[in-house]
Every structure is written in C-alpha cells, then in structure tokens.
XYZ file of C-alpha atoms in Angstrom:
577
model
C -155.440 -123.491 -169.594
C -151.715 -123.645 -170.021
C -149.522 -124.047 -167.170
C -148.035 -121.134 -165.430
C -144.768 -122.921 -164.945
C -144.556 -124.131 -168.786
C -145.406 -120.648 -169.833
C -142.787 -118.922 -167.866
C -140.002 -121.647 -168.899
C -140.541 -121.008 -172.357
C -140.808 -117.054 -171.991
C -137.383 -117.257 -170.258
C -135.748 -119.685 -172.835
C -137.017 -117.104 -175.700
C -135.615 -114.113 -173.928
C -132.439 -116.184 -173.208
C -131.953 -116.931 -176.830
C -132.775 -113.231 -177.929
C -130.772 -111.245 -175.663
C -128.291 -113.228 -173.979
C -125.465 -111.574 -176.207
C -127.158 -107.859 -175.890
C -125.213 -107.127 -173.087
C -122.029 -107.358 -174.977
C -122.692 -104.482 -177.193
C -124.075 -101.974 -174.873
C -122.530 -98.774 -173.339
C -122.608 -98.466 -169.429
C -121.780 -100.494 -166.415
C -118.257 -102.303 -166.744
C -117.675 -103.941 -163.651
C -117.609 -107.656 -164.157
C -119.413 -107.998 -161.196
C -122.391 -108.640 -160.309
C -122.829 -110.142 -164.162
C -125.848 -112.023 -164.004
C -126.869 -115.451 -164.675
C -129.105 -114.554 -168.056
C -130.134 -111.060 -169.494
C -133.428 -109.904 -170.121
C -133.998 -107.069 -172.381
C -136.821 -104.657 -172.494
C -137.657 -101.727 -174.770
C -139.588 -98.917 -173.043
C -140.884 -95.706 -175.147
C -142.441 -93.095 -173.134
C -145.381 -91.848 -175.017
C -148.474 -90.033 -174.514
C -151.765 -92.269 -175.241
C -155.372 -90.898 -175.193
C -157.731 -92.640 -172.985
C -161.447 -92.235 -171.868
C -162.163 -92.789 -168.293
C -165.164 -90.925 -166.001
C -166.808 -89.409 -169.095
C -163.449 -87.580 -169.803
C -161.089 -88.140 -172.447
C -157.490 -86.698 -172.102
C -153.683 -87.412 -173.131
C -151.582 -89.352 -170.438
C -147.955 -90.230 -170.400
C -147.428 -94.058 -170.561
C -144.992 -96.626 -171.432
C -145.634 -98.467 -174.685
C -148.936 -96.865 -174.777
C -149.833 -98.872 -171.715
C -151.870 -98.251 -168.590
C -150.437 -99.731 -165.990
C -147.201 -100.117 -168.242
C -145.810 -103.528 -169.181
C -144.453 -106.001 -166.642
C -140.885 -106.780 -166.230
C -140.128 -110.893 -165.738
C -137.074 -112.291 -164.624
C -135.142 -114.798 -162.030
C -133.136 -113.995 -159.289
C -129.560 -112.729 -160.265
C -130.736 -112.127 -163.804
C -129.485 -109.182 -165.566
C -131.874 -106.630 -166.896
C -131.586 -104.172 -169.591
C -134.045 -101.532 -170.164
C -133.532 -99.028 -172.947
C -135.973 -95.950 -172.192
C -136.629 -93.503 -175.318
C -138.630 -90.218 -174.685
C -141.129 -89.900 -177.297
C -142.859 -87.672 -174.772
C -142.933 -83.981 -174.087
C -142.110 -84.305 -170.861
C -138.334 -85.061 -168.953
C -138.340 -88.472 -167.679
C -136.678 -91.088 -165.417
C -137.510 -94.568 -164.298
C -137.054 -96.021 -160.658
C -136.902 -99.630 -160.251
C -138.587 -99.607 -156.571
C -136.985 -102.350 -154.498
C -134.084 -102.991 -156.496
C -130.952 -102.713 -154.401
C -128.649 -101.398 -157.408
C -125.477 -103.617 -156.354
C -122.770 -101.407 -157.775
C -125.066 -99.678 -160.143
C -126.478 -96.502 -158.375
C -126.040 -94.635 -161.748
C -129.445 -96.562 -162.906
C -131.428 -95.886 -159.644
C -133.624 -93.310 -161.368
C -134.639 -90.792 -159.259
C -134.348 -87.063 -160.786
C -131.418 -85.188 -159.882
C -130.201 -87.507 -157.473
C -128.676 -90.102 -159.283
C -129.231 -88.520 -162.765
C -130.624 -86.109 -164.816
C -133.987 -86.396 -166.970
C -133.985 -87.956 -170.113
C -135.206 -85.407 -172.135
C -137.387 -85.313 -174.971
C -136.331 -87.296 -177.957
C -133.106 -88.728 -176.246
C -132.819 -92.199 -174.595
C -131.077 -93.734 -171.894
C -130.106 -97.463 -171.412
C -130.860 -98.736 -167.451
C -128.791 -102.001 -166.632
C -128.833 -103.606 -163.406
C -128.628 -107.313 -161.829
C -131.025 -108.793 -159.250
C -128.257 -109.830 -156.952
C -129.969 -112.265 -154.316
C -133.506 -110.866 -155.081
C -136.890 -112.262 -155.691
C -140.288 -111.322 -155.364
C -142.665 -108.427 -156.485
C -141.320 -105.307 -157.204
C -142.479 -102.262 -159.165
C -141.073 -99.579 -161.566
C -141.972 -95.903 -161.937
C -141.279 -92.434 -163.136
C -139.415 -90.599 -160.523
C -139.480 -86.945 -161.710
C -142.329 -84.532 -161.135
C -145.563 -86.372 -160.495
C -145.619 -88.619 -163.766
C -145.505 -91.668 -161.656
C -149.419 -91.168 -161.525
C -149.843 -93.087 -164.709
C -145.943 -94.376 -165.555
C -145.695 -97.501 -163.624
C -145.930 -101.187 -163.870
C -144.985 -104.636 -162.027
C -141.516 -106.236 -161.835
C -142.073 -109.901 -160.995
C -138.588 -111.895 -160.127
C -139.098 -115.649 -159.648
C -136.877 -118.003 -157.722
C -133.968 -119.549 -159.505
C -134.715 -122.497 -161.661
C -135.233 -125.555 -159.128
C -135.819 -123.283 -156.059
C -139.541 -123.753 -154.767
C -141.729 -120.990 -153.039
C -141.808 -121.666 -149.323
C -145.480 -122.335 -149.466
C -147.728 -124.593 -151.798
C -147.294 -123.502 -155.396
C -150.460 -121.428 -156.204
C -152.981 -122.380 -159.030
C -152.833 -119.111 -160.520
C -150.733 -115.645 -159.910
C -152.519 -112.476 -160.654
C -150.686 -108.828 -160.403
C -153.174 -106.187 -158.319
C -151.852 -102.727 -158.998
C -153.600 -99.676 -156.892
C -153.314 -96.486 -158.184
C -155.157 -92.939 -158.562
C -156.733 -91.347 -161.633
C -157.040 -87.131 -162.100
C -159.334 -86.118 -164.896
C -157.291 -83.167 -165.268
C -153.426 -82.941 -166.382
C -151.606 -84.304 -163.704
C -148.630 -81.857 -164.941
C -151.169 -79.152 -164.494
C -152.459 -80.213 -161.137
C -149.111 -80.752 -159.504
C -147.810 -76.997 -161.287
C -151.174 -75.732 -159.554
C -151.046 -77.183 -156.151
C -147.087 -76.196 -155.828
C -148.007 -72.613 -156.987
C -150.757 -72.259 -154.255
C -148.928 -73.248 -151.490
C -151.940 -75.286 -150.194
C -152.842 -78.958 -150.364
C -153.482 -81.108 -153.553
C -156.999 -81.921 -154.498
C -158.346 -85.363 -153.829
C -158.203 -87.913 -156.695
C -161.260 -88.157 -158.957
C -160.842 -92.025 -158.522
C -159.258 -94.898 -156.951
C -158.247 -97.599 -159.666
C -157.435 -101.295 -159.675
C -154.787 -102.167 -162.530
C -156.014 -99.052 -164.214
C -160.020 -99.539 -163.899
C -161.988 -97.486 -161.550
C -164.929 -99.784 -161.297
C -168.684 -99.521 -161.199
C -168.862 -96.938 -158.428
C -167.781 -94.109 -160.466
C -169.467 -92.244 -163.184
C -169.300 -94.078 -166.652
C -167.445 -96.797 -164.976
C -170.056 -99.666 -165.049
C -168.085 -101.606 -167.593
C -164.691 -100.310 -166.606
C -163.645 -102.453 -164.047
C -161.091 -105.534 -163.751
C -161.880 -108.794 -162.932
C -160.224 -112.356 -162.000
C -162.063 -115.368 -163.077
C -161.562 -118.200 -160.411
C -162.153 -121.870 -159.669
C -163.552 -123.229 -156.742
C -161.328 -125.196 -154.145
C -157.705 -123.358 -155.416
C -155.212 -121.005 -154.081
C -154.359 -118.148 -155.633
C -151.215 -115.724 -155.379
C -152.189 -111.883 -155.802
C -149.061 -109.640 -156.035
C -150.485 -106.346 -154.536
C -148.574 -102.881 -155.525
C -149.770 -99.566 -154.406
C -148.572 -97.234 -157.203
C -150.833 -94.455 -155.992
C -149.552 -90.842 -155.849
C -150.765 -89.366 -152.644
C -152.942 -91.934 -150.620
C -152.629 -95.092 -148.681
C -154.933 -97.753 -149.314
C -156.781 -100.381 -147.493
C -157.680 -103.743 -149.813
C -160.253 -106.558 -149.101
C -162.030 -109.199 -150.875
C -165.326 -109.901 -149.681
C -165.736 -113.126 -147.588
C -162.133 -114.260 -148.343
C -159.321 -114.180 -146.011
C -155.851 -112.881 -146.890
C -152.514 -114.851 -146.268
C -149.652 -112.484 -146.095
C -146.624 -114.546 -147.173
C -144.149 -111.767 -148.702
C -143.844 -108.094 -147.886
C -141.598 -105.811 -150.190
C -140.079 -108.851 -151.911
C -139.277 -110.634 -148.672
C -140.923 -113.940 -147.415
C -142.625 -113.486 -144.214
C -144.294 -115.952 -141.772
C -147.886 -116.565 -142.843
C -150.038 -114.073 -141.542
C -153.970 -114.282 -142.084
C -156.118 -111.298 -142.301
C -159.298 -109.775 -143.329
C -157.941 -106.670 -145.162
C -154.232 -105.175 -145.293
C -153.262 -101.510 -145.341
C -150.600 -100.835 -148.589
C -149.093 -97.863 -148.530
C -147.670 -95.895 -151.754
C -144.252 -97.814 -152.416
C -145.290 -101.074 -150.536
C -145.810 -104.459 -152.151
C -147.845 -107.257 -150.669
C -148.085 -110.948 -151.850
C -150.992 -112.859 -150.756
C -152.517 -116.505 -150.962
C -156.393 -116.384 -151.164
C -158.326 -119.582 -151.132
C -161.673 -119.918 -153.016
C -163.411 -121.630 -150.479
C -166.432 -119.735 -150.720
C -170.154 -120.498 -152.474
C -169.977 -119.906 -156.348
C -170.742 -116.079 -156.814
C -169.204 -112.592 -157.584
C -167.105 -111.302 -155.041
C -166.053 -107.653 -154.925
C -162.171 -106.956 -154.399
C -162.190 -103.379 -153.059
C -159.331 -100.639 -152.481
C -160.268 -97.681 -150.199
C -158.667 -94.792 -148.484
C -156.430 -95.016 -145.405
C -156.330 -91.410 -144.095
C -154.608 -90.935 -140.996
C -153.889 -86.906 -141.372
C -156.461 -84.547 -139.836
C -158.268 -81.967 -141.548
C -157.171 -83.260 -145.157
C -159.999 -83.899 -147.830
C -159.633 -87.170 -149.634
C -161.571 -89.314 -152.151
C -163.956 -91.393 -150.238
C -165.414 -93.625 -152.893
C -163.704 -97.212 -153.131
C -162.877 -98.642 -156.202
C -164.295 -102.197 -157.112
C -163.140 -104.859 -158.876
C -164.164 -108.709 -159.141
C -163.367 -112.062 -157.852
C -165.679 -114.056 -159.730
C -166.206 -117.923 -159.452
C -166.608 -119.992 -162.565
C -170.562 -120.610 -162.652
C -171.433 -116.972 -161.537
C -173.478 -115.065 -163.841
C -171.677 -111.610 -165.097
C -175.150 -109.644 -164.427
C -175.198 -111.414 -160.575
C -174.785 -108.400 -157.753
C -171.507 -108.834 -156.233
C -171.066 -109.579 -152.383
C -169.331 -106.238 -150.905
C -165.827 -106.455 -149.369
C -165.815 -104.594 -145.714
C -163.066 -101.897 -145.893
C -162.091 -100.550 -142.338
C -162.927 -96.975 -141.182
C -160.700 -94.699 -143.107
C -158.891 -93.378 -140.100
C -158.678 -97.089 -138.267
C -155.061 -96.841 -137.097
C -155.599 -100.143 -135.074
C -156.315 -102.159 -138.422
C -153.184 -100.863 -139.499
C -151.149 -101.515 -136.494
C -152.698 -104.948 -135.884
C -151.033 -106.210 -139.419
C -147.779 -104.331 -138.683
C -147.742 -106.077 -135.423
C -147.991 -109.737 -136.821
C -145.175 -109.141 -139.625
C -142.073 -111.324 -139.308
C -139.399 -112.613 -141.460
C -139.897 -116.322 -142.758
C -136.942 -117.591 -140.755
C -134.611 -115.803 -137.978
C -132.365 -113.343 -139.578
C -128.607 -112.054 -139.466
C -128.706 -108.397 -139.255
C -126.542 -105.680 -137.140
C -126.886 -106.382 -133.331
C -123.925 -103.810 -132.572
C -124.769 -100.605 -134.145
C -121.721 -98.056 -135.293
C -124.379 -94.805 -135.890
C -127.340 -94.060 -134.142
C -129.442 -91.392 -136.421
C -132.905 -89.665 -135.146
C -134.755 -88.207 -137.659
C -137.957 -86.614 -137.071
C -140.531 -86.238 -140.129
C -143.672 -84.242 -140.683
C -145.295 -81.278 -142.190
C -144.567 -77.432 -142.024
C -145.992 -74.073 -142.875
C -143.451 -71.531 -144.283
C -144.239 -67.932 -143.653
C -145.836 -66.265 -146.759
C -143.339 -64.126 -148.811
C -145.610 -63.580 -152.135
C -146.707 -60.146 -153.451
C -149.946 -62.137 -154.130
C -150.676 -64.085 -150.847
C -154.215 -64.881 -151.519
C -153.296 -66.980 -154.583
C -149.841 -68.094 -153.622
C -150.346 -68.643 -149.869
C -152.999 -71.099 -149.553
C -152.066 -72.951 -146.513
C -153.255 -72.920 -143.074
C -152.771 -69.506 -141.512
C -151.846 -67.601 -144.751
C -148.805 -70.032 -145.481
C -147.064 -72.280 -147.742
C -147.109 -75.939 -147.373
C -143.864 -77.407 -146.921
C -142.248 -80.830 -145.329
C -139.318 -81.902 -143.339
C -136.898 -84.181 -141.759
C -134.958 -82.907 -138.743
C -137.031 -79.552 -139.882
C -134.877 -79.736 -142.694
C -136.911 -79.223 -146.171
C -134.996 -81.065 -149.296
C -134.227 -78.947 -152.045
C -133.219 -80.487 -155.253
C -130.280 -79.042 -157.117
C -130.213 -78.794 -160.843
C -127.670 -81.372 -161.658
C -127.356 -84.964 -160.309
C -126.078 -85.291 -156.797
C -124.337 -88.756 -157.427
C -122.519 -86.854 -160.481
C -121.588 -83.552 -158.609
C -120.101 -85.773 -155.928
C -118.311 -88.482 -157.843
C -116.787 -85.520 -160.461
C -116.207 -83.540 -157.052
C -118.306 -80.704 -158.420
C -118.811 -78.149 -155.659
C -121.842 -76.068 -154.483
C -124.482 -78.187 -155.424
C -125.156 -80.012 -152.262
C -123.722 -80.210 -148.463
C -122.642 -82.667 -146.250
C -124.220 -81.241 -143.167
C -127.498 -83.015 -142.437
C -127.854 -83.397 -138.731
C -128.016 -87.019 -137.721
C -130.161 -85.992 -134.935
C -133.075 -83.329 -134.619
C -131.955 -79.291 -134.142
C -134.477 -79.544 -131.228
C -135.681 -82.231 -128.770
C -139.393 -81.660 -127.515
C -142.662 -83.709 -126.959
C -142.648 -84.447 -130.777
C -146.041 -86.094 -130.840
C -148.095 -84.155 -128.344
C -146.428 -80.753 -127.800
C -144.424 -79.443 -130.694
C -143.399 -75.936 -129.765
C -143.788 -74.918 -133.436
C -147.240 -75.971 -133.920
C -149.452 -73.736 -136.081
C -150.197 -71.075 -136.073
C -146.881 -70.017 -133.994
C -143.881 -71.020 -135.906
C -143.752 -73.834 -138.197
C -140.844 -72.930 -140.661
C -138.400 -75.443 -141.464
C -134.946 -74.703 -143.190
C -134.228 -75.181 -146.501
C -131.325 -76.873 -148.140
C -129.734 -79.504 -150.361
C -128.226 -81.519 -147.155
C -126.706 -85.205 -147.386
C -125.616 -87.468 -144.590
C -122.556 -89.090 -145.237
C -121.862 -92.667 -144.134
C -118.456 -94.706 -144.337
C -118.665 -97.965 -146.039
C -119.521 -100.747 -144.181
C -121.410 -98.867 -141.312
C -124.186 -100.556 -139.122
C -127.005 -97.894 -138.874
C -129.818 -97.522 -136.714
C -132.251 -94.904 -137.716
C -135.259 -94.017 -135.640
C -138.114 -92.446 -137.800
C -140.158 -90.195 -135.479
C -143.676 -88.817 -136.587
C -144.356 -85.391 -135.431
C -147.585 -83.152 -134.520
C -146.438 -80.087 -136.611
C -149.523 -79.331 -138.497
C -150.830 -82.870 -138.071
C -149.605 -86.525 -137.138
C -149.947 -88.819 -140.119
C -148.667 -91.902 -141.256
C -145.817 -91.600 -143.659
C -144.649 -94.398 -145.981
C -140.641 -93.679 -145.957
C -138.700 -95.404 -148.518
C -134.858 -95.921 -148.895
C -133.164 -96.361 -152.050
C -130.526 -98.673 -152.665
C -131.277 -100.843 -149.644
C -133.960 -103.110 -147.483
C -133.468 -102.611 -143.984
C -134.896 -104.533 -140.908
C -137.799 -103.119 -139.079
C -136.716 -104.183 -135.371
C -139.340 -101.758 -133.525
C -142.323 -100.082 -133.972
C -144.687 -98.097 -131.873
C -147.207 -95.056 -131.028
C -146.247 -91.898 -129.181
C -142.469 -90.599 -128.739
C -139.492 -92.848 -128.987
C -138.254 -93.843 -125.747
C -135.129 -96.465 -125.962
C -136.096 -97.555 -122.201
C -139.580 -98.405 -122.900
C -139.517 -99.316 -126.905
C -139.862 -103.028 -127.649
C -137.615 -104.369 -130.325
C -137.550 -107.777 -132.119
C -134.462 -109.019 -132.624
C -134.952 -112.548 -133.632
C -136.966 -112.186 -137.062
C -137.706 -108.632 -137.785
C -139.532 -108.112 -141.453
C -137.133 -107.075 -144.241
C -138.757 -104.000 -146.053
C -137.575 -101.330 -148.181
C -140.668 -98.964 -147.399
C -142.106 -98.553 -143.965
C -145.245 -96.893 -142.835
C -143.999 -94.799 -139.702
C -147.166 -94.790 -137.675
C -149.318 -91.702 -137.274
C -147.875 -90.103 -134.074
C -145.555 -92.898 -133.651
C -142.186 -93.954 -134.492
C -140.027 -97.141 -136.450
C -136.624 -98.267 -135.969
C -134.639 -99.621 -138.956
C -131.554 -101.031 -139.372
C -129.079 -101.552 -142.272
C -125.427 -102.157 -143.184
C -124.371 -99.048 -145.367
C -122.499 -101.603 -147.908
C -123.725 -100.310 -151.268
C -121.611 -97.076 -152.807
C -123.279 -93.992 -154.220
C -125.838 -91.513 -153.239
C -129.138 -92.885 -152.243
C -132.467 -91.138 -151.815
C -134.512 -91.649 -148.506
C -138.419 -89.976 -148.962
C -141.893 -90.086 -148.184
C -143.650 -92.063 -150.976
C -146.670 -89.687 -150.766
C -145.899 -87.524 -153.529
C -146.764 -84.177 -152.183
C -144.539 -84.830 -149.406
C -141.939 -85.464 -151.669
C -142.592 -82.124 -153.540
C -142.603 -80.395 -150.253
C -139.288 -81.462 -149.266
C -139.891 -84.786 -147.344
C -136.339 -86.305 -148.075
C -132.691 -86.794 -147.482
C -130.064 -88.301 -149.546
C -127.163 -90.418 -147.909
C -123.969 -90.868 -149.501
C -122.314 -93.935 -148.933
C -118.399 -93.741 -149.477
C -116.211 -96.530 -151.451
C -114.645 -99.140 -149.436
C -111.481 -100.506 -149.818
C -112.158 -103.731 -151.865
C -112.252 -103.871 -155.615
C -116.083 -104.663 -155.343
C -116.843 -101.932 -152.831
C -116.319 -98.857 -154.995
C -119.118 -97.216 -157.235
C -118.133 -97.610 -161.437
C -117.588 -94.989 -163.442
C -120.773 -93.480 -165.022
C -122.388 -94.827 -168.046
C -121.204 -93.048 -171.385
C -125.193 -92.403 -172.256
C -126.020 -90.667 -168.572
C -128.517 -87.963 -169.574
C -127.136 -84.406 -169.260
C -129.038 -81.653 -167.543
C-alpha cells in the first residue's frame, strides 16, 4: 500500500508544476492579497449523466460525470481556481461551503446573491484562497435543487511540516451522506413549490452515492471500507443531503470527534453523531473489534412534527480484512428518529481544541426568530395550489419575513448602486415578542402569514456581532441547520426553550467554531463573529425546502478604510442574468 503522505506529496508537486503559472493568465480577482502559497487548478464540466439506482434509470446533473463529484485537494493558504463549464440544460452556480472567501465574495456562488447563474454553454472561473483554513469542506450547486446530485468534498491539509493535533491516522476516507429521488429532481422541486405543500420524502438515503442493501435493487450498490485490525482511521463525514438531517454510526465502534466544520475540537467520544445538511465532521475510529463485517448506517433525525420522511436507513460496510464478503454484517444502532437528547448530548460536549480569542464586547446584538409559516391561499385553484395545512401555502421566515430572491445578483446591485432590487431594512429584532416556542400568537390555523421581501441587514466593517437564533413553534418547532456564508462563528450558547439573557449559560472560554449551527428544536443558539469580510453574505437554513420557502437573509458588510478591507471589482467573466 502506497503511503498516504507520499501520495499526497507527489500530487501536490505535480499540481504545482502544472498549474503554478496558471493564475497569471486568467481573468478576475486582481487584489494582490491573498495570493496563496501555490495554485491548484480544477476543471469542472456540468453534465447530465445516466445512472441506474433502485430499479430506475434516469439522467442526473453531475460534475465530470461523477456522482458524487470530484474531490478538491489543497493545503492551507493555497489558491484554488476552478473553471466551471456548463454543458447541462440547467442554470448552475457552485458554492464552496465553509470557505470564507477573504476579499473574494464574487466567487462565493449562491445564485442571485453573489452572482447570476452560469447559463447553458457558458463558463465562469472561480478563484479563492484558503486563508488560514484547513480541514474538511465541501462544494455543491447553489441554484434550485441541483445540489441533490451536484456535490463533492474539499480536503485542505495543514501546511507542510504542520502535524495533526492527534495521532496520524493509518488511512483517511471521505463519507458523504446524501439523498436520492427516482423522479427528476427539478420536476420534484417545481411540483412541490407549485402545490404550496410539503416535499415528498427521498426514495433513498445514500453513502457516497450508494443506497445500500436495505433498498430495492441495491444488494450490490453499497460503499465499503476495508480495514486492518489495530489501526486508527480518519473519517471525513459530510452531510450533502437536501432536506434531511441524519444520524451516523458504525456497529460496535466508537467515534471520536476531533473536528467540526473544519475546525479542531477537543476529542469527544460517542456512539453516534448527528450531522445536519451543510455540516462536516471528522472522527477517528479504531479497529479494536473482532474480525467481522460491521455496518455503517445513516438514518433520519426528524424533529418536526407531522412530517413524512424516509425511515429506511442506508447501509455501508466497515469490513475487517479476513472477514468474508457473504458474512452477515453486525448492525449499527441508530437513535430513534426524534431523539433530541442524542443530538443535545453531542453538541453540549463540543469545545474548541484550545482557548480562543473572540469578541467579548459586542457592538450589535441581533435577535432572529426562525420558523415556518402558512400563507393565505390566493389561487383560483386552491385544491391544486394550496396544499398546506388549512388550505394555505407553505413558507418559512426569519423575523417573520420570507426572503424573495431578486432577478439579478444582490452583490452586483449593491456594488454598482443599482436601485430597486433589495432594501436595507431587515429588522434586527422580531417584529413581535411573544412566547416563541410554546404560545406563538400566529399558530395555525389562526394567522401564520409572513411578510415577503428582499430585505438585507447592513453591518459596518469590523462590527462585533452577537446573533441569537430562536426557533419558533409556528406550525412546528424543528431543528434548523443555519449556515452563514463568508464567515465561521463561535457558538457561545445553546439551549432549549425561549432565550433568556438572565439565565442563558455561555461558554466564553473554548466555544466551538462553526459555519453551520443546528438551532435546537424548540430552542436557541447564540453565535458571535466580527464582520471583517466585505460583501453580501447569505445566511439561510440548509434544508433546501426551507430555503425555497424563504428562510434566509443577506448581510451586507461595508468596506473598511484600509487597502485590504475593500471588496475588489467584479471579475470580467462574471455571469450575466
């Protein structure tokens, strides 16, 4: 077996020789900082690819014909250039999830927020530098529901000579959790939004694109890791699922969490983990069990009430050398689908590896309620178009405002001072205060309407922000994975019920540093960050149906005074709407 370190060294050397001069010839980001240690170049072609799963054959959108898509490998402080050519019939953008995009907001990727989509037959060159970032990230489509199949890993290694803060693993493996629909995903999206109701459950869950033997026609469609007894393995777990949070476990094996959202944590050992869409988690697994075939299982965490979901687990295999292929696998024990305590127990144990420097004094205290709504039916055909509870139309909101995407990019409209596409009046506190969790005055079937608008919240450069995210009981309480583009943040507090500043317990020593936080069902999370990256940054629920319904907002961070505190001009090849 070729040593992993030698393989990576050869890869980095070849990549540097081939592409180190490439950045001198491309259009786009002209700032001299951050420049990157070396340059990694990737060529992504968006294509439709025919695959067969679950007794069903169909065409799916992919990158380079791969499902999941190709992994990107780099080192901390490298520059990454990805040329995306759209050979598919769909508009496309790619988001580099968790990458902070220092002075490169134009390349962040969310459609109509930082760019217009890349149209069929067109291409766009994404350029960004991994400034002081290392760990497990991922990329995915950020337009419509295309990220159902358009996604892949980003693996950023420490600088040469910088060790992991744990024993070097025998091997590393990428585990990407996903969902699969037998119907065309764009048709599913269109039908759901036209109906005004909830989405159908996925037909299967997948591990690295494979459903596993619990599903029809999938006895041989599974993922497997062959392992050596007495070794320690690093699993890089990514949840790329569209609409479902997931538990993950390996039969008879402990998982030791050592990184969350590409930031090291104090080791935390557990039997199972919950990974929300948009979250990444690195775990160490030691092969200290008898030689056998063990199942790796992913299953649903469903915290909302009265929601249909897929309840069949996806199975992969963690197979010791010496075990036989036809041996029965030992089953992994997953929590009940609604086991909120299993989620809370792990979250309560997460701590940054070392004490951290984060804003102790706050300039802006923001309070955002998050939840679902049912809008009044205004259709002439309500039986067809208003299938939500009480004959309404489903929506979602922050501070009871459902976000509506404009038809040009907010960043471009802001930069070029084009009026009429967004407003700067998103409220920093709820329009109404009440018992958010237990006694919402607009509970169905009374008045569950939200306001609609393309509202943004503006922050001065350098503002120290504390943001309280409060789940609400409107329609149903639910765990919401909230992702902030362009930043990571310290999760200084986390609890159930209504947030109360008098009783809330904060960790002001070693809070975890994340980019996606699961706001607990019927609870709240407190996050802090410094607004030191100019641009227009999307914050939204990473459950795709909630994003479609409007559970999002845009933060505009103004330029600072220094030369490295200003947003560069847009790239010449920025896609046009």
